[in-house]
Coordinates of C-alpha atoms in Angstrom, one line a residue:
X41 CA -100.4 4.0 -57.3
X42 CA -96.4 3.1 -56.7
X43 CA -95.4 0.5 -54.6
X44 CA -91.9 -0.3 -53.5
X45 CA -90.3 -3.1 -54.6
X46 CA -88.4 -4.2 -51.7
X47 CA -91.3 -3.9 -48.9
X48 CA -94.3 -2.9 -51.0
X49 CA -94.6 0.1 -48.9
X50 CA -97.1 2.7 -51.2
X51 CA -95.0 4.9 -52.6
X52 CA -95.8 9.2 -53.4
X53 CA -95.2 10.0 -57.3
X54 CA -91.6 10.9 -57.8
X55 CA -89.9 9.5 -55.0
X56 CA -86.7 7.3 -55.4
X57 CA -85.9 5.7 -52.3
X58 CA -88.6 4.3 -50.1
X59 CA -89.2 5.8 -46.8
X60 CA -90.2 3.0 -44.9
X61 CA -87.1 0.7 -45.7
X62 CA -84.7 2.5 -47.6
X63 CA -84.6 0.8 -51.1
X64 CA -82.8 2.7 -53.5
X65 CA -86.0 2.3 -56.5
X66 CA -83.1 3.6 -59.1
X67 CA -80.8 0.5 -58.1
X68 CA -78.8 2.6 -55.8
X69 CA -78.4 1.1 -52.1
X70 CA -79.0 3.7 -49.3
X71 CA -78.7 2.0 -45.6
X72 CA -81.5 3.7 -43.4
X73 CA -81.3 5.8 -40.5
X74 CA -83.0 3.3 -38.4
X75 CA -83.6 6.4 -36.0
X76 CA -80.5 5.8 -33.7
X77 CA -80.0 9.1 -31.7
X78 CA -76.2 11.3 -31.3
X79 CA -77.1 9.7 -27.7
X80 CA -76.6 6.1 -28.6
X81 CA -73.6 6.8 -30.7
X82 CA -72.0 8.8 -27.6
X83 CA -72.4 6.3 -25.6
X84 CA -71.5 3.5 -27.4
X85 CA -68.3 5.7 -27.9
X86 CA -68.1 5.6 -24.3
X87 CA -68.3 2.4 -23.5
X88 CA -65.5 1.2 -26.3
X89 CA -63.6 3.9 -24.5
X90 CA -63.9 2.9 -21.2
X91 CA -63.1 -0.6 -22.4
X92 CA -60.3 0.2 -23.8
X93 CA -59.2 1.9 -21.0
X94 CA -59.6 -1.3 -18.8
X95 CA -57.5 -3.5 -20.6
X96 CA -54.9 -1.1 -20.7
X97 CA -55.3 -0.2 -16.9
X98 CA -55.1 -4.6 -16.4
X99 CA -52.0 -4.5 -18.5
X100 CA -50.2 -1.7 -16.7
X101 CA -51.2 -3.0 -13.3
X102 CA -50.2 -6.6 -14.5
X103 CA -47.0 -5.1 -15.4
X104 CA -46.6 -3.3 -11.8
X105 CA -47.1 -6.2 -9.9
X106 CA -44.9 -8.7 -11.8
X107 CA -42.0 -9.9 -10.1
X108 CA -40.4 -8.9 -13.2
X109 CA -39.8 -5.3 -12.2
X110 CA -39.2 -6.1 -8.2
X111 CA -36.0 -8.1 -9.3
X112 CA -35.1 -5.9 -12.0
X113 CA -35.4 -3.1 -9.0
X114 CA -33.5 -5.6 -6.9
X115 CA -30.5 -6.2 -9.6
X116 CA -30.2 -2.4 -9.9
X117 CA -30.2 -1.3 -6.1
X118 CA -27.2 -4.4 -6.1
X119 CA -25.4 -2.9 -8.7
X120 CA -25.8 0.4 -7.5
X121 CA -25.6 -0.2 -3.7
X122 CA -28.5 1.6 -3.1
X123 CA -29.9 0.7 0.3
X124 CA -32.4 2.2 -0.1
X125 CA -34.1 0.7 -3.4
X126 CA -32.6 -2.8 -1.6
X127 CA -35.3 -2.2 1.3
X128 CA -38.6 -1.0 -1.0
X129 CA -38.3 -4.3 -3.0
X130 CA -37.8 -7.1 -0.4
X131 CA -40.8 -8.2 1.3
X132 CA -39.4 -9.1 4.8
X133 CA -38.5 -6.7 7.1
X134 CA -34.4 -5.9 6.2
X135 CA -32.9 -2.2 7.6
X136 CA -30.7 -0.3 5.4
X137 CA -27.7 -1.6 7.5
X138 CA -28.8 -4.9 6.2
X139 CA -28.7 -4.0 3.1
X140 CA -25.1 -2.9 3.0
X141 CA -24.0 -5.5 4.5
X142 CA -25.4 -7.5 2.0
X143 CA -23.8 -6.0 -0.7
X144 CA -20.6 -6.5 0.7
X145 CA -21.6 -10.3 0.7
X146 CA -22.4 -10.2 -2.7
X147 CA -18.9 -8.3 -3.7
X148 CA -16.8 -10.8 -1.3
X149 CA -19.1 -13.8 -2.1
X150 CA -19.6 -14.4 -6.4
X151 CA -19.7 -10.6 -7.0
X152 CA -22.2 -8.7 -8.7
X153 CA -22.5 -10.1 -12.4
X154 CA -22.8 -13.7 -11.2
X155 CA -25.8 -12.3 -8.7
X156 CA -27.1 -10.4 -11.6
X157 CA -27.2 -13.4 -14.0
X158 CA -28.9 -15.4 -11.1
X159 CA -31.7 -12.8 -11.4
X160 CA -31.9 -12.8 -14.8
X161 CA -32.5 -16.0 -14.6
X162 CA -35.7 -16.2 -12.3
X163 CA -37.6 -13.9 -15.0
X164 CA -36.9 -16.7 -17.5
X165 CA -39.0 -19.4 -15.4
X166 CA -42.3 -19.6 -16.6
X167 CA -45.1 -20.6 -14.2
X168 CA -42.9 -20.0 -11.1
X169 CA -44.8 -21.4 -7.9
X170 CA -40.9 -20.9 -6.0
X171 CA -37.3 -20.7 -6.9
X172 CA -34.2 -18.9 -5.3
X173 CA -30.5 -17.8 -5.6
X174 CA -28.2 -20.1 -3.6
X175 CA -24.0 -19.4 -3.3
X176 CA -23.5 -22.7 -2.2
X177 CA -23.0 -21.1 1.4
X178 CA -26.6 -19.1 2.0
X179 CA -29.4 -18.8 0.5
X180 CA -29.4 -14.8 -0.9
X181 CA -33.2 -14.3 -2.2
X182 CA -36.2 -16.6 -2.7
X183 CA -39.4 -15.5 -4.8
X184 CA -42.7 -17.6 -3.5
X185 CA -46.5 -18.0 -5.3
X186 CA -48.3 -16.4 -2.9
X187 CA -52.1 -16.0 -3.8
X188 CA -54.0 -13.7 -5.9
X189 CA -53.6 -10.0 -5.8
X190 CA -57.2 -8.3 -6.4
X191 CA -58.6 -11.7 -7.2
X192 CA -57.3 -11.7 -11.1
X193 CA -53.2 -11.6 -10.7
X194 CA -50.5 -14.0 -9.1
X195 CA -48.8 -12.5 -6.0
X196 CA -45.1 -13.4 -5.2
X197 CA -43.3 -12.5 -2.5
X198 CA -39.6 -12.5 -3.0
X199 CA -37.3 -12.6 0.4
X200 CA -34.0 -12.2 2.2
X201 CA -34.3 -14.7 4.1
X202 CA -32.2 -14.8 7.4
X203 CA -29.4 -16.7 9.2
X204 CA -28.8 -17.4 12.7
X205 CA -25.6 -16.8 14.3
X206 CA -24.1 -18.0 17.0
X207 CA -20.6 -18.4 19.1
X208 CA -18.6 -21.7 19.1
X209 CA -17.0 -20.3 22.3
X210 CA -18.2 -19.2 25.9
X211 CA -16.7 -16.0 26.8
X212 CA -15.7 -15.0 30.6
X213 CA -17.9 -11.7 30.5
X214 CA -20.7 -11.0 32.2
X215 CA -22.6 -9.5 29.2
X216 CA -21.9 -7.6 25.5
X217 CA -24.5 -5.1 24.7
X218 CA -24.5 -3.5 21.0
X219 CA -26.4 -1.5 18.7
X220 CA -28.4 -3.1 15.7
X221 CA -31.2 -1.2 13.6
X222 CA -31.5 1.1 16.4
X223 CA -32.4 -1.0 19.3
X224 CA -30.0 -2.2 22.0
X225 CA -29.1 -5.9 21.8
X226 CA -27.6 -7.8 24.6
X227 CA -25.6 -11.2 24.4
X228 CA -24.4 -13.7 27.4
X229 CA -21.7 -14.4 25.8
X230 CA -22.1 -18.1 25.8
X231 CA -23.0 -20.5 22.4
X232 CA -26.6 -19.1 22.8
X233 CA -27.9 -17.5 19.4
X234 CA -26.4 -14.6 19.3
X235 CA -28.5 -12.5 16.5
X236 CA -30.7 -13.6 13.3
X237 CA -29.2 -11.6 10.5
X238 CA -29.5 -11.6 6.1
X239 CA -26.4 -12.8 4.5
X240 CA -23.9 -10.3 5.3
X241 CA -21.1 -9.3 6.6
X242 CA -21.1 -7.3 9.8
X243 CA -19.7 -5.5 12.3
X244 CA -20.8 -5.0 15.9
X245 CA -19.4 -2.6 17.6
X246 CA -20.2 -3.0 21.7
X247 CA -19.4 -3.3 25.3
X248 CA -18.4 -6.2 27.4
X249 CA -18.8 -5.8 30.7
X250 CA -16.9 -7.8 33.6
X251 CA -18.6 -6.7 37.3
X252 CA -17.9 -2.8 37.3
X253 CA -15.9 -2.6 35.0
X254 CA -16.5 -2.2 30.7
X255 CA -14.5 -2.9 27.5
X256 CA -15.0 -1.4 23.9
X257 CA -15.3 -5.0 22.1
X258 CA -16.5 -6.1 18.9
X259 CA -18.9 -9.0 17.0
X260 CA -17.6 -9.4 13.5
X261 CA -20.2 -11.7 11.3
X262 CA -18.8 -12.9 7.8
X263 CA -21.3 -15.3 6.6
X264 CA -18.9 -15.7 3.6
X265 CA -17.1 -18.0 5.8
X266 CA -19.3 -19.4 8.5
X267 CA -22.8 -18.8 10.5
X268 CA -20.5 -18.9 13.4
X269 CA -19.1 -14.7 15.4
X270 CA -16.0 -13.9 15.4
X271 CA -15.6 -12.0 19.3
X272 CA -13.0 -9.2 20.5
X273 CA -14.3 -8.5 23.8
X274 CA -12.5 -5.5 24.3
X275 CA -9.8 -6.6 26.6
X276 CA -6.5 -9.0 27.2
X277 CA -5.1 -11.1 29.9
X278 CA -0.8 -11.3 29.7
X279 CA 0.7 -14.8 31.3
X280 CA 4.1 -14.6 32.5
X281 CA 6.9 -16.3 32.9
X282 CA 10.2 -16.2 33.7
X283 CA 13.2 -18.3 33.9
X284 CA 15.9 -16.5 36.2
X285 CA 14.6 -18.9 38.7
X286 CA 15.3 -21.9 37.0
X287 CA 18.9 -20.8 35.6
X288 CA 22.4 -21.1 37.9
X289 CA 22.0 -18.0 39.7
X290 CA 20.7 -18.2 43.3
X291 CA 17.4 -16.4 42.8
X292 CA 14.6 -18.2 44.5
X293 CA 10.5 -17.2 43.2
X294 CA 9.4 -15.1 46.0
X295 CA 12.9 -12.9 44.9
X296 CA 11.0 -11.9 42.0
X297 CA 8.2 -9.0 42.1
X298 CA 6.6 -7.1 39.7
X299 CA 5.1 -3.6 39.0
X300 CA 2.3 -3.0 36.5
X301 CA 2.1 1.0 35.4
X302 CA 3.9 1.9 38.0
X303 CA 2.0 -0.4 40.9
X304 CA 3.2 -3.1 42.8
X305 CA 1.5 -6.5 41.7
X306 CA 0.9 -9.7 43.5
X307 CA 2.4 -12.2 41.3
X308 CA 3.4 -15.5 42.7
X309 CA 6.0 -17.2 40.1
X310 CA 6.2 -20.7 41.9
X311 CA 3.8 -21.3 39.4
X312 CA 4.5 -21.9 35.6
X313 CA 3.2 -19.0 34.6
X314 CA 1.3 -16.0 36.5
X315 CA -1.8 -14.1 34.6
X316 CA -2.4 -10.2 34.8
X317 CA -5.5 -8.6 33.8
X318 CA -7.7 -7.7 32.6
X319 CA -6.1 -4.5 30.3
X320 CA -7.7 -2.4 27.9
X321 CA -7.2 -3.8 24.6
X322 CA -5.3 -0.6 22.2
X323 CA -3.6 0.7 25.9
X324 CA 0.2 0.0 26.4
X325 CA 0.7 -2.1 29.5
X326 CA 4.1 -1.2 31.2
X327 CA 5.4 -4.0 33.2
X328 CA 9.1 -3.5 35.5
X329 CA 10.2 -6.5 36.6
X330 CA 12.3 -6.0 40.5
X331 CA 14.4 -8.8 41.3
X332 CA 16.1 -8.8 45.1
X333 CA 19.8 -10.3 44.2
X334 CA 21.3 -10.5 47.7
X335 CA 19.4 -8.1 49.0
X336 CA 19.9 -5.6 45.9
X337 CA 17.0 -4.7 44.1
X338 CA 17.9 -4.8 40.9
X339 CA 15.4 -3.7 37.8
X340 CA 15.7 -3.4 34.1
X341 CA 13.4 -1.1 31.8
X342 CA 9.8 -1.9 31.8
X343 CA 8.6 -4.3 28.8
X344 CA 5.6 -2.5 27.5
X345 CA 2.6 -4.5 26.5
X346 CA 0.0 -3.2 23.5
X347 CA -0.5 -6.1 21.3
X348 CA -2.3 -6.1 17.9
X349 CA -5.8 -8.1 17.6
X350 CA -4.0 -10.8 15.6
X351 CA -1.6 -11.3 18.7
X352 CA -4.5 -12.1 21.1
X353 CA -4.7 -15.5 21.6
X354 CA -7.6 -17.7 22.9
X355 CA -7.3 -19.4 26.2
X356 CA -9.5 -21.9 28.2
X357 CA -9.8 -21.3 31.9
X358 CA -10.2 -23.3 34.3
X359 CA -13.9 -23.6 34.1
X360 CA -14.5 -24.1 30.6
X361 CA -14.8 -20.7 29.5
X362 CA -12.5 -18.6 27.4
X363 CA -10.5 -15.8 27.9
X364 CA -7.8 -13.5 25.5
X365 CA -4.0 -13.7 26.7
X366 CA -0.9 -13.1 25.1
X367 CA 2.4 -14.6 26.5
X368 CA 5.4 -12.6 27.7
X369 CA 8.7 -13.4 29.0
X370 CA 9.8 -11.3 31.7
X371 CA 13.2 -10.1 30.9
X372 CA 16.1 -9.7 33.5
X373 CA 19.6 -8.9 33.1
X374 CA 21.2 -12.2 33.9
X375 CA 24.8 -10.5 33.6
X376 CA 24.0 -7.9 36.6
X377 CA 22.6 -10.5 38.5
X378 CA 25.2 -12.8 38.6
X379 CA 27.7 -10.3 39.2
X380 CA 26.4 -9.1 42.1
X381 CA 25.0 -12.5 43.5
X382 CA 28.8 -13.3 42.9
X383 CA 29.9 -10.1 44.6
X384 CA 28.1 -11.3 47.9
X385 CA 28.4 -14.9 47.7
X386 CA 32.6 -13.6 47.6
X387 CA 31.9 -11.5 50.5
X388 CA 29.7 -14.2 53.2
X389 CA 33.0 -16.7 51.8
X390 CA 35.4 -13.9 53.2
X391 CA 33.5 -13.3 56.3
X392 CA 33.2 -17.0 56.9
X393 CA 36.6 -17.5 56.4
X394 CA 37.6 -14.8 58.5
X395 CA 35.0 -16.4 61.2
X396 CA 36.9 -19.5 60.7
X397 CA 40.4 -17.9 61.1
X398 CA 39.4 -16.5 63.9
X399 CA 38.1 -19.6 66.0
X400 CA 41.6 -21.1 65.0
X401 CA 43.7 -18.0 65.2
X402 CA 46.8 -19.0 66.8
X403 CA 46.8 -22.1 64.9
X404 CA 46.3 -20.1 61.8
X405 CA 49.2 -17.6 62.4
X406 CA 50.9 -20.5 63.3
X407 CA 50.4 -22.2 60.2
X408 CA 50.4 -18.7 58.8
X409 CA 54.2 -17.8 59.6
X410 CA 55.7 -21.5 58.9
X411 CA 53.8 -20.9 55.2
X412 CA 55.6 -17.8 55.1
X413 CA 59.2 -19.8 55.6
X414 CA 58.6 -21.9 53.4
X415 CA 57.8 -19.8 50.8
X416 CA 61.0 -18.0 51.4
X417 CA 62.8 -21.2 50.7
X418 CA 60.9 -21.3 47.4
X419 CA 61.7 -18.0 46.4
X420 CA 65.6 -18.5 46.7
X421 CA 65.0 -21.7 44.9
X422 CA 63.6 -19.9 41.9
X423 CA 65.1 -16.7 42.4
X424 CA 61.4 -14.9 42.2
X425 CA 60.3 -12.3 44.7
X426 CA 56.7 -13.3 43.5
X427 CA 56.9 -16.7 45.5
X428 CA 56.2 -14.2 48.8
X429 CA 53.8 -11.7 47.1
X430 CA 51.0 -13.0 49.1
X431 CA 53.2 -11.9 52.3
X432 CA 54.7 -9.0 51.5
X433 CA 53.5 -5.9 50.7
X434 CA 55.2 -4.3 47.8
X435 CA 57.6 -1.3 47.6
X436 CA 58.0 -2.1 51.4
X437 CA 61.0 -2.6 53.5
X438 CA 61.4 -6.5 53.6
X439 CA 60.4 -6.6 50.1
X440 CA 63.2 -4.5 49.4
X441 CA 65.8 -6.3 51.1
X442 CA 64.4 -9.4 49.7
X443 CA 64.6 -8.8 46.2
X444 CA 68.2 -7.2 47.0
X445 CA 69.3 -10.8 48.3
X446 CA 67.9 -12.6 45.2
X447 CA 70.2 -10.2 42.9
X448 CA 73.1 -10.5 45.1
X449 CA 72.6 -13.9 45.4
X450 CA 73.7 -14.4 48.9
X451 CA 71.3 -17.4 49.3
X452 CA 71.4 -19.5 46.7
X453 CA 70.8 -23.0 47.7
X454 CA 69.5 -21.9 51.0
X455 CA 67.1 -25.2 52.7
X456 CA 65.3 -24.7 55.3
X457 CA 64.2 -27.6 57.3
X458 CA 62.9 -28.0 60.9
X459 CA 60.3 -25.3 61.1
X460 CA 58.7 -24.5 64.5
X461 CA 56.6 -21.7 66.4
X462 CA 56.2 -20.8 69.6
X463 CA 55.7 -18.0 72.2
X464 CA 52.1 -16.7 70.5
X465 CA 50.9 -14.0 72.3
X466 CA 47.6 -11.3 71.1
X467 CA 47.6 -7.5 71.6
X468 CA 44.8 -5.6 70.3
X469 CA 45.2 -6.6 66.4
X470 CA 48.8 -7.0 67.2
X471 CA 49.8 -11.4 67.1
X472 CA 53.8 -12.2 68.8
X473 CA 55.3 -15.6 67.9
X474 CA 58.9 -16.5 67.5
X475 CA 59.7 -18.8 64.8
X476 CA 63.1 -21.6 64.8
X477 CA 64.3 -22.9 61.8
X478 CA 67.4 -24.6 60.8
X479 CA 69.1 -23.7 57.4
X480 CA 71.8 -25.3 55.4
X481 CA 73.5 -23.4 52.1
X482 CA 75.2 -25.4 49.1

């Protein structure tokens, strides 16, 4: 009887490899079948399989929820200006109009390679628990530690995080109403917080309202420069003054009126300055200025008013708040004023002169007719018809005869001395006096 060597199993004639361990008897090493079944192997296959398939599905998912890709997603919606790749990869709440004007933060601010680099840069920090991009002015992004994410990876949030803006002045309306991410917005128009925004820069358009009446206005945000609205409420006040008043001519303040488009305007220029308004802002204004020079109306072309925004200056009012004016000078033509103030202040001398000659009159014609003689004397002396102009009208018949007796000289040397008048008597427009003089000749 045979026996194997190996396990001293009993062994059939002519067999060479034992069937109850597998030694080879001829030296040869055969591994036996220890009876595992096509089953195990498939599902040992399987299992390897599955495995396998784990550790790559940990790896990808690892991969999709680093915040490797979010900022690399981030950089390229920056560079891009995609909005919308912006919105899907911050995790607070930002609108597509944030996100545009947060790119034109970013070009105005340090500009897309510097934020790029700045997001390079947060890949490169290992163990991150927080860490953010700062300008100096805002903060532009923060990524946080945040828990786990299905109990085996780090979750991070990264952020926009937002800035509150306000107004350093308070405005004279009653309200501004606007538009932002599609709900209606409404603002006092006082320092109160005006809107919580991402660094951006913005432009709200609106409408300021003053009682009944409404404006087209504006809130521009540049957080580039300051956390801190710039506001066009939609509207101007104009302050005017004038100075016709205050020059030589006699024109006194209530001789001064006004017309705005075409309507006559309370204005009441024994103050400094007098304030019209509130206009449209982008309408012309047409202002005529009407000044009464002894009782003439007198007007120039009307001064039209449509200043630009970066004429519109800021005013306080009385009670604290503010208000946009710009200054103008009402214009008059000083020439046509004084010409005719002159005109009348001529005539009301004549007429009180006359009113004066009048009272007096036969003293004046008195005076009147002894002038006259002695004018004649003068007129002889100097051999000059123009001594008598005054009294004589010329081309007539004493003015004639006159300037025949200077030529002929029939009076030279002629003094006359001793003048007198007397007999006045008044006709109608008619005055009678007799005049005695006595003459001597050289």
């Amino acid at each position: 009887m045979k026996y194997c060597s190996n396990c001293g199993h009993e062994l059939s004639e002519g067999v060479t490899i034992c069937p109850n361990c597998g030694h080879n008897l001829e030296g040869k090493r055969t591994v036996k079948n220890n009876g595992m079944s096509k089953k195990n192997k498939s599902i040992i296959i399987m299992a390897a399989i599955l495995i396998l398939i784990v550790i790559i599905a940990l790896v990808v998912i690892s991969q999709m929820l680093s915040p490797e890709k979010q900022i690399k997603n981030i950089s390229q919606a920056i560079e891009e200006e995609n909005a919308g790749l912006l919105v899907e990869n911050i995790d607070n709440e930002i609108s597509e109009t944030d996100a545009e004007a947060y790119f034109a933060y970013i070009n105005e601010s340090e500009g897309k390679d510097t934020m790029s680099e700045d997001l390079s840069s947060l890949m490169e920090t290992d163990n991150m628990v927080y860490d953010e991009v700062n300008d100096g002015m805002n903060t532009l992004l923060t990524i946080e530690e945040n828990g786990k994410q299905y109990l085996l990876f780090k979750n991070y949030d990264i952020k926009i995080p937002k800035v509150s803006v306000y107004s350093y002045e308070d405005f004279n309306i009653d309200e501004f109403t606007y538009d932002y991410n599609g709900k209606e917005r409404r603002w006092n128009g006082t320092t109160d917080k005006i809107v919580d925004v991402i660094p951006g820069i913005y432009n709200f358009e609106g409408v300021s309202k003053i009682g009944e009446e409404e404006y087209n206005g504006a809130i521009n945000v540049d957080l580039t420069n300051d956390t801190l609205a710039s506001f066009n409420p939609g509207y101007f006040k104009i302050n005017l003054t004038e100075n016709i008043s205050y020059s030589s001519i006699d024109i006194d303040f209530d001789d001064i009126a006004i017309k705005v488009n075409g309507e006559d305007t309370p204005a009441d220029f024994s103050q400094y300055e007098v304030t019209i308004g509130p206009f449209k802002t982008g309408e012309e204004v047409s202002i005529e200025t009407i000044v009464n020079a002894s009782g003439k109306q007198l007007t120039d072309g009307a001064q039209v008013v449509n200043p630009e925004q970066e004429d519109i200056m800021l005013e306080y009012t009385s009670n604290g708040l503010v208000e946009p004016v710009v200054s103008l000078e009402l214009e008059h033509d000083e020439d046509e004023i004084r010409e005719v103030s002159d005109e009348q202040m001529n005539k009301e001398m004549k007429e009180s002169a006359r009113k004066d000659f009048e009272e007096n009159l036969e003293d004046n014609a008195k005076m009147f007719v002894e002038n006259y003689i002695y004018s004649l004397e003068a007129m002889y002396l100097f051999e000059d018809i123009n001594e008598v102009e005054e009294y004589i009208e010329e081309g007539s018949g004493v003015y004639n005869s006159l300037s025949n007796n200077i030529s002929s000289g029939t009076f030279d040397g002629m003094y006359i001395h001793s003048v007198s008048t007397s007999n006045y008597s008044k006709d109608g427009n008619v005055i009678t006096l007799t005049a005695n003089s006595k003459r001597e000749y050289d």
